[in-house]
């Protein structure tokens, strides 16, 4: 049981493949213009149950572009504060090393874009909503 998270944006879109338990399987940040091609290769071999897309910037256009190539329902989830949650997940999975360990996480910038982690946050929100009814 895998879920595809999509955090749409104007220039780039985050993709996350997440298990039914919320575990992040795969992450990718793609150019929004190439999203259809990227999703095809990103999902290769996956047993997809549903896709979850954020309701923010460029959501409608990206949803229209991908709903024809994804053979599962595409659900919409609120994106509010997903980047902050994504930042926390990033630092949890990649704790700072060396001198950066003593700097508060709120002052550190991540060395990678957080769009894919935000897509994982969206899937986790969807799974939580689904579980809570």
Coordinates of N, CA, C and O in Angstrom, one line a residue:
X1 N 0.8 -1.2 0.0 CA 0.0 0.0 0.0 C 0.9 1.2 0.0 O 1.5 1.6 1.0
X2 N 0.9 1.9 -1.1 CA 1.7 3.1 -1.3 C 0.8 4.3 -1.7 O -0.2 4.1 -2.4
X3 N 1.2 5.5 -1.2 CA 0.5 6.7 -1.5 C 1.5 7.7 -2.1 O 2.7 7.8 -1.7
X4 N 1.0 8.4 -3.2 CA 1.9 9.4 -3.8 C 1.4 10.8 -3.3 O 0.3 11.2 -3.3
X5 N 2.4 11.5 -2.7 CA 2.2 12.9 -2.3 C 2.7 13.8 -3.3 O 3.7 13.6 -3.9
X6 N 1.9 14.9 -3.6 CA 2.3 15.9 -4.6 C 2.1 17.3 -3.9 O 1.0 17.7 -3.5
X7 N 3.2 18.0 -3.8 CA 3.2 19.4 -3.3 C 3.5 20.3 -4.5 O 4.6 20.5 -4.9
X8 N 2.4 20.8 -5.1 CA 2.6 21.5 -6.4 C 3.1 22.9 -6.1 O 2.8 23.6 -5.1
X9 N 3.8 23.4 -7.1 CA 4.3 24.8 -7.1 C 4.4 25.3 -8.5 O 4.2 24.6 -9.4
X10 N 4.8 26.6 -8.6 CA 4.9 27.2 -9.9 C 6.0 26.6 -10.7 O 5.9 26.2 -11.8
X11 N 7.2 26.6 -10.1 CA 8.4 26.2 -10.8 C 8.8 24.7 -10.5 O 9.3 24.0 -11.4
X12 N 8.6 24.3 -9.3 CA 9.0 22.9 -8.9 C 7.9 22.3 -8.1 O 7.1 23.0 -7.4
X13 N 7.8 21.0 -8.1 CA 6.8 20.2 -7.4 C 7.4 19.1 -6.7 O 8.3 18.4 -7.2
X14 N 7.1 18.9 -5.4 CA 7.6 17.8 -4.6 C 6.8 16.6 -4.8 O 5.6 16.6 -4.9
X15 N 7.5 15.4 -4.9 CA 6.8 14.1 -4.9 C 7.3 13.3 -3.8 O 8.5 13.3 -3.5
X16 N 6.4 12.5 -3.2 CA 6.8 11.6 -2.1 C 6.0 10.3 -2.3 O 4.8 10.4 -2.5
X17 N 6.7 9.2 -2.2 CA 6.1 7.9 -2.1 C 6.1 7.5 -0.7 O 7.2 7.4 -0.1
X18 N 4.9 7.3 -0.1 CA 4.8 7.0 1.4 C 4.0 5.7 1.6 O 3.0 5.5 0.9
X19 N 4.4 4.9 2.5 CA 3.7 3.7 2.8 C 2.4 4.0 3.6 O 2.3 5.1 4.1
X20 N 1.6 3.0 3.8 CA 0.4 3.2 4.5 C 0.6 3.5 6.0 O -0.3 4.0 6.7
X21 N 1.8 3.2 6.5 CA 2.1 3.5 7.9 C 2.8 4.9 8.0 O 3.1 5.3 9.1
X22 N 3.0 5.6 6.9 CA 3.6 6.9 7.0 C 5.1 7.0 6.7 O 5.7 8.0 6.7
X23 N 5.7 5.8 6.5 CA 7.1 5.8 6.2 C 7.4 6.3 4.8 O 6.8 5.9 3.8
X24 N 8.4 7.2 4.7 CA 8.8 7.8 3.4 C 9.7 6.7 2.7 O 10.7 6.2 3.2
X25 N 9.2 6.4 1.5 CA 9.9 5.4 0.7 C 10.8 6.1 -0.3 O 12.0 5.6 -0.5
X26 N 10.3 7.1 -1.0 CA 11.1 7.8 -2.0 C 10.7 9.2 -2.1 O 9.5 9.6 -1.9
X27 N 11.7 10.1 -2.4 CA 11.4 11.6 -2.5 C 12.0 12.1 -3.8 O 13.0 11.6 -4.3
X28 N 11.4 13.1 -4.4 CA 11.8 13.7 -5.6 C 11.3 15.1 -5.7 O 10.1 15.4 -5.3
X29 N 12.1 16.0 -6.2 CA 11.6 17.4 -6.6 C 11.8 17.5 -8.1 O 12.9 17.3 -8.6
X30 N 10.7 17.8 -8.7 CA 10.7 17.9 -10.2 C 10.3 19.2 -10.7 O 9.6 20.0 -10.0
X31 N 10.7 19.6 -11.9 CA 10.2 20.8 -12.5 C 8.7 20.6 -12.8 O 8.3 19.5 -13.3
X32 N 7.9 21.6 -12.4 CA 6.4 21.4 -12.6 C 6.0 21.2 -14.1 O 5.1 20.4 -14.3
X33 N 6.7 21.8 -15.0 CA 6.4 21.6 -16.4 C 6.7 20.1 -16.9 O 6.1 19.7 -17.8
X34 N 7.5 19.4 -16.1 CA 7.8 18.0 -16.5 C 7.2 17.0 -15.6 O 7.6 15.8 -15.6
X35 N 6.2 17.4 -14.8 CA 5.6 16.6 -13.8 C 5.0 15.3 -14.3 O 5.2 14.2 -13.7
X36 N 4.4 15.3 -15.4 CA 3.8 14.1 -16.0 C 4.8 13.0 -16.2 O 4.7 11.9 -15.9
X37 N 5.9 13.4 -16.9 CA 7.0 12.5 -17.2 C 7.7 12.0 -15.9 O 8.0 10.8 -15.8
X38 N 7.9 12.9 -15.0 CA 8.6 12.5 -13.7 C 7.8 11.5 -12.9 O 8.3 10.6 -12.3
X39 N 6.4 11.7 -12.8 CA 5.6 10.8 -12.1 C 5.6 9.4 -12.7 O 5.7 8.4 -11.9
X40 N 5.6 9.3 -14.0 CA 5.7 8.0 -14.6 C 6.9 7.2 -14.2 O 6.8 6.1 -13.8
X41 N 8.1 7.8 -14.2 CA 9.3 7.1 -13.8 C 9.4 7.0 -12.3 O 9.9 6.0 -11.7
X42 N 8.8 7.9 -11.5 CA 8.9 7.9 -10.1 C 8.1 6.7 -9.5 O 8.4 6.1 -8.5
X43 N 7.0 6.4 -10.1 CA 6.0 5.4 -9.6 C 6.4 4.0 -10.1 O 5.7 3.0 -9.8
X44 N 7.4 3.8 -10.9 CA 7.7 2.6 -11.5 C 7.8 1.4 -10.5 O 8.5 1.5 -9.5
X45 N 6.9 0.4 -10.7 CA 6.9 -0.7 -9.8 C 6.2 -0.6 -8.5 O 6.2 -1.5 -7.7
X46 N 5.5 0.6 -8.3 CA 4.8 0.8 -7.0 C 3.4 0.3 -7.0 O 2.7 0.3 -8.1
X47 N 2.9 -0.1 -5.9 CA 1.5 -0.5 -5.7 C 0.7 0.7 -5.2 O 0.5 0.7 -3.9
X48 N 0.3 1.6 -6.0 CA -0.3 2.8 -5.6 C -1.8 2.7 -5.2 O -2.6 2.1 -6.0
X49 N -2.2 3.2 -4.0 CA -3.5 3.2 -3.5 C -4.2 4.5 -3.9 O -5.4 4.5 -4.3
X50 N -3.6 5.6 -3.6 CA -4.2 6.9 -3.9 C -3.0 8.0 -4.0 O -1.9 7.7 -3.7
X51 N -3.4 9.1 -4.6 CA -2.5 10.2 -4.7 C -3.1 11.3 -3.9 O -4.3 11.5 -3.8
X52 N -2.2 12.1 -3.2 CA -2.7 13.2 -2.4 C -2.0 14.5 -2.8 O -0.7 14.5 -2.9
X53 N -2.7 15.5 -3.1 CA -2.2 16.7 -3.6 C -2.5 17.9 -2.7 O -3.6 17.9 -2.2
X54 N -1.6 18.8 -2.5 CA -1.9 20.0 -1.7 C -2.8 20.9 -2.4 O -2.8 21.0 -3.6
X55 N -3.5 21.8 -1.6 CA -4.5 22.7 -2.2 C -3.9 24.1 -2.4 O -4.7 25.0 -2.7
X56 N -2.6 24.2 -2.4 CA -2.0 25.6 -2.6 C -1.7 26.0 -4.0 O -2.5 25.6 -4.9
X57 N -0.7 26.7 -4.2 CA -0.2 27.2 -5.4 C -0.2 26.2 -6.6 O 0.4 25.1 -6.4
X58 N -0.9 26.5 -7.7 CA -0.8 25.7 -8.9 C -1.5 24.3 -8.7 O -1.3 23.5 -9.5
X59 N -2.2 24.1 -7.7 CA -2.8 22.8 -7.4 C -3.8 22.3 -8.5 O -3.7 21.2 -8.9
X60 N -4.7 23.2 -8.9 CA -5.7 22.8 -9.9 C -5.0 22.4 -11.2 O -5.3 21.3 -11.8
X61 N -4.0 23.1 -11.7 CA -3.3 22.8 -12.9 C -2.5 21.5 -12.8 O -2.6 20.7 -13.7
X62 N -1.8 21.3 -11.7 CA -1.1 20.1 -11.6 C -2.0 18.9 -11.4 O -1.8 17.8 -12.0
X63 N -3.1 19.0 -10.7 CA -4.1 17.9 -10.5 C -4.7 17.5 -11.9 O -4.8 16.4 -12.2
X64 N -5.0 18.5 -12.7 CA -5.5 18.2 -14.0 C -4.5 17.5 -14.9 O -4.8 16.6 -15.6
X65 N -3.2 17.9 -14.7 CA -2.2 17.2 -15.5 C -1.9 15.8 -15.1 O -1.6 15.0 -16.0
X66 N -2.1 15.5 -13.9 CA -1.7 14.1 -13.4 C -2.9 13.2 -13.3 O -2.6 12.0 -13.3
X67 N -4.1 13.7 -13.2 CA -5.2 12.7 -12.9 C -5.4 11.7 -14.0 O -5.9 10.7 -13.8
X68 N -5.0 12.1 -15.2 CA -5.2 11.2 -16.4 C -4.1 10.1 -16.4 O -4.3 9.0 -17.1
X69 N -3.0 10.3 -15.8 CA -1.9 9.3 -15.8 C -1.8 8.5 -14.6 O -1.1 7.5 -14.6
X70 N -2.6 8.9 -13.5 CA -2.5 8.1 -12.3 C -3.8 7.3 -12.2 O -4.9 7.9 -12.2
X71 N -3.8 6.0 -12.2 CA -5.0 5.2 -12.2 C -5.7 5.0 -10.8 O -6.3 4.0 -10.6
X72 N -5.5 6.0 -9.9 CA -6.1 5.9 -8.6 C -6.7 7.3 -8.3 O -6.4 8.3 -9.0
X73 N -7.5 7.4 -7.3 CA -8.1 8.7 -6.9 C -7.1 9.7 -6.5 O -6.1 9.3 -5.9
X74 N -7.3 10.9 -6.9 CA -6.4 12.0 -6.5 C -7.2 12.9 -5.5 O -8.1 13.5 -5.8
X75 N -6.7 12.8 -4.2 CA -7.4 13.5 -3.1 C -6.7 14.8 -2.8 O -5.5 14.9 -3.0
X76 N -7.4 15.8 -2.4 CA -6.8 17.1 -2.1 C -6.8 17.3 -0.5 O -7.7 17.0 0.2
X77 N -5.7 17.8 0.0 CA -5.4 18.0 1.4 C -4.9 19.5 1.6 O -4.2 20.0 0.7
X78 N -5.3 20.1 2.7 CA -4.8 21.4 3.0 C -3.3 21.4 3.2 O -2.7 20.6 3.8
X79 N -2.7 22.5 2.7 CA -1.2 22.6 2.7 C -0.7 23.5 3.8 O 0.5 23.7 4.0
X80 N -1.6 24.1 4.6 CA -1.1 25.1 5.6 C -0.1 24.5 6.5 O -0.2 23.5 7.1
X81 N 1.0 25.2 6.6 CA 2.2 24.9 7.5 C 2.9 23.6 7.2 O 3.6 23.1 8.0
X82 N 2.7 23.1 6.0 CA 3.3 21.8 5.6 C 4.8 22.0 5.5 O 5.6 21.1 5.7
X83 N 5.3 23.2 5.1 CA 6.8 23.4 5.0 C 7.4 23.4 6.3 O 8.5 22.8 6.5
X84 N 6.8 23.9 7.3 CA 7.4 23.8 8.7 C 7.5 22.4 9.2 O 8.5 22.0 9.8
X85 N 6.4 21.6 8.9 CA 6.4 20.2 9.3 C 7.5 19.4 8.5 O 8.2 18.6 9.0
X86 N 7.6 19.8 7.2 CA 8.6 19.2 6.3 C 10.1 19.5 6.9 O 10.9 18.6 6.9
X87 N 10.3 20.7 7.3 CA 11.6 21.1 7.9 C 11.9 20.2 9.1 O 13.0 19.7 9.2
X88 N 10.9 20.0 10.0 CA 11.1 19.1 11.1 C 11.5 17.7 10.7 O 12.4 17.1 11.3
X89 N 10.8 17.1 9.7 CA 11.0 15.8 9.3 C 12.4 15.7 8.7 O 13.2 14.8 8.9
X90 N 12.8 16.7 7.9 CA 14.2 16.7 7.3 C 15.2 16.6 8.4 O 16.1 15.8 8.3
X91 N 15.1 17.5 9.5 CA 16.1 17.5 10.5 C 16.1 16.2 11.4 O 17.1 15.8 11.9
X92 N 14.9 15.6 11.5 CA 14.8 14.3 12.2 C 15.5 13.2 11.4 O 16.2 12.4 12.1
X93 N 15.4 13.2 10.1 CA 16.1 12.2 9.3 C 17.5 12.5 9.0 O 18.3 11.6 8.7
X94 N 17.9 13.8 9.1 CA 19.3 14.2 8.8 C 19.8 15.2 9.9 O 19.9 16.4 9.7
X95 N 20.0 14.7 11.1 CA 20.4 15.5 12.2 C 21.7 16.3 11.9 O 22.6 15.7 11.2
X96 N 21.8 17.5 12.3 CA 23.0 18.3 12.0 C 24.2 17.6 12.7 O 24.1 17.0 13.7
X97 N 25.4 17.8 12.0 CA 26.6 17.2 12.5 C 27.6 18.3 12.8 O 27.5 19.5 12.3
X98 N 28.6 18.0 13.5 CA 29.7 18.9 13.8 C 29.2 20.1 14.6 O 28.3 20.0 15.5
X99 N 29.7 21.3 14.3 CA 29.4 22.5 15.0 C 27.9 22.9 14.9 O 27.3 23.5 15.7
X100 N 27.3 22.4 13.8 CA 25.9 22.7 13.6 C 24.9 22.1 14.6 O 23.8 22.5 14.8
X101 N 25.5 21.1 15.3 CA 24.6 20.4 16.4 C 24.2 21.4 17.5 O 23.2 21.2 18.1
X102 N 25.0 22.4 17.7 CA 24.7 23.3 18.8 C 23.9 24.5 18.4 O 23.4 25.3 19.2
X103 N 23.7 24.6 17.1 CA 22.8 25.7 16.6 C 21.4 25.3 16.6 O 21.1 24.2 16.2
X104 N 20.5 26.1 17.2 CA 19.1 25.8 17.1 C 18.6 25.5 15.7 O 18.9 26.2 14.8
X105 N 17.8 24.4 15.6 CA 17.3 24.0 14.2 C 16.6 25.1 13.5 O 16.6 25.2 12.3
X106 N 15.9 26.0 14.2 CA 15.1 27.1 13.6 C 16.1 28.1 12.9 O 15.6 28.8 12.1
X107 N 17.3 28.1 13.3 CA 18.3 29.0 12.6 C 19.0 28.4 11.5 O 19.7 29.1 10.7
X108 N 18.9 27.1 11.3 CA 19.6 26.4 10.2 C 18.8 26.3 9.0 O 17.5 26.2 9.0
X109 N 19.4 26.4 7.8 CA 18.7 26.3 6.6 C 19.0 24.9 6.1 O 20.1 24.3 6.3
X110 N 18.1 24.2 5.4 CA 18.3 22.9 4.9 C 19.1 23.0 3.6 O 18.9 23.9 2.8
X111 N 20.0 22.0 3.3 CA 20.7 22.1 2.1 C 20.0 21.6 0.9 O 20.5 21.6 -0.2
X112 N 18.8 21.1 1.0 CA 17.9 20.7 -0.1 C 16.6 21.3 0.0 O 16.1 21.7 1.0
X113 N 15.9 21.4 -1.2 CA 14.5 22.0 -1.2 C 13.6 21.0 -0.3 O 13.8 19.8 -0.4
X114 N 12.6 21.6 0.3 CA 11.8 20.8 1.2 C 10.5 20.4 0.5 O 9.6 19.8 1.2
X115 N 10.3 20.6 -0.8 CA 9.1 20.3 -1.5 C 8.7 18.8 -1.4 O 7.5 18.5 -1.2
X116 N 9.7 17.9 -1.5 CA 9.4 16.5 -1.5 C 9.0 16.1 0.0 O 8.0 15.3 0.1
X117 N 9.6 16.7 1.0 CA 9.2 16.4 2.3 C 7.8 16.9 2.6 O 7.1 16.3 3.4
X118 N 7.5 18.1 2.0 CA 6.2 18.7 2.2 C 5.1 17.7 1.6 O 4.0 17.6 2.1
X119 N 5.5 17.1 0.5 CA 4.6 16.1 -0.2 C 4.3 14.9 0.8 O 3.2 14.4 0.9
X120 N 5.4 14.5 1.5 CA 5.2 13.4 2.5 C 4.3 13.9 3.6 O 3.5 13.1 4.1
X121 N 4.4 15.1 4.0 CA 3.6 15.6 5.1 C 2.1 15.6 4.6 O 1.2 15.2 5.4
X122 N 1.8 15.9 3.4 CA 0.5 15.9 2.9 C -0.1 14.5 2.9 O -1.3 14.3 3.3
X123 N 0.7 13.5 2.6 CA 0.2 12.1 2.7 C -0.1 11.7 4.1 O -1.1 11.1 4.4
X124 N 0.8 12.1 5.0 CA 0.6 11.7 6.4 C -0.6 12.4 7.0 O -1.4 11.8 7.8
X125 N -0.9 13.6 6.5 CA -2.2 14.3 6.9 C -3.4 13.5 6.4 O -4.3 13.3 7.1
X126 N -3.3 13.1 5.2 CA -4.4 12.4 4.6 C -4.6 11.1 5.3 O -5.8 10.7 5.6
X127 N -3.6 10.3 5.6 CA -3.7 9.1 6.4 C -4.3 9.3 7.8 O -5.1 8.5 8.2
X128 N -3.9 10.4 8.4 CA -4.4 10.7 9.7 C -5.9 11.0 9.6 O -6.7 10.6 10.5
X129 N -6.3 11.8 8.6 CA -7.7 12.2 8.5 C -8.5 10.9 8.2 O -9.6 10.7 8.7
X130 N -8.0 10.0 7.3 CA -8.6 8.8 7.0 C -8.8 7.9 8.2 O -9.9 7.3 8.4
X131 N -7.8 7.8 9.1 CA -7.8 7.0 10.3 C -8.8 7.6 11.3 O -9.5 6.8 11.9
X132 N -8.9 8.9 11.4 CA -9.8 9.5 12.4 C -11.2 9.7 11.9 O -12.1 10.1 12.6
X133 N -11.4 9.3 10.6 CA -12.8 9.3 10.0 C -13.2 10.7 9.7 O -14.2 11.2 9.6

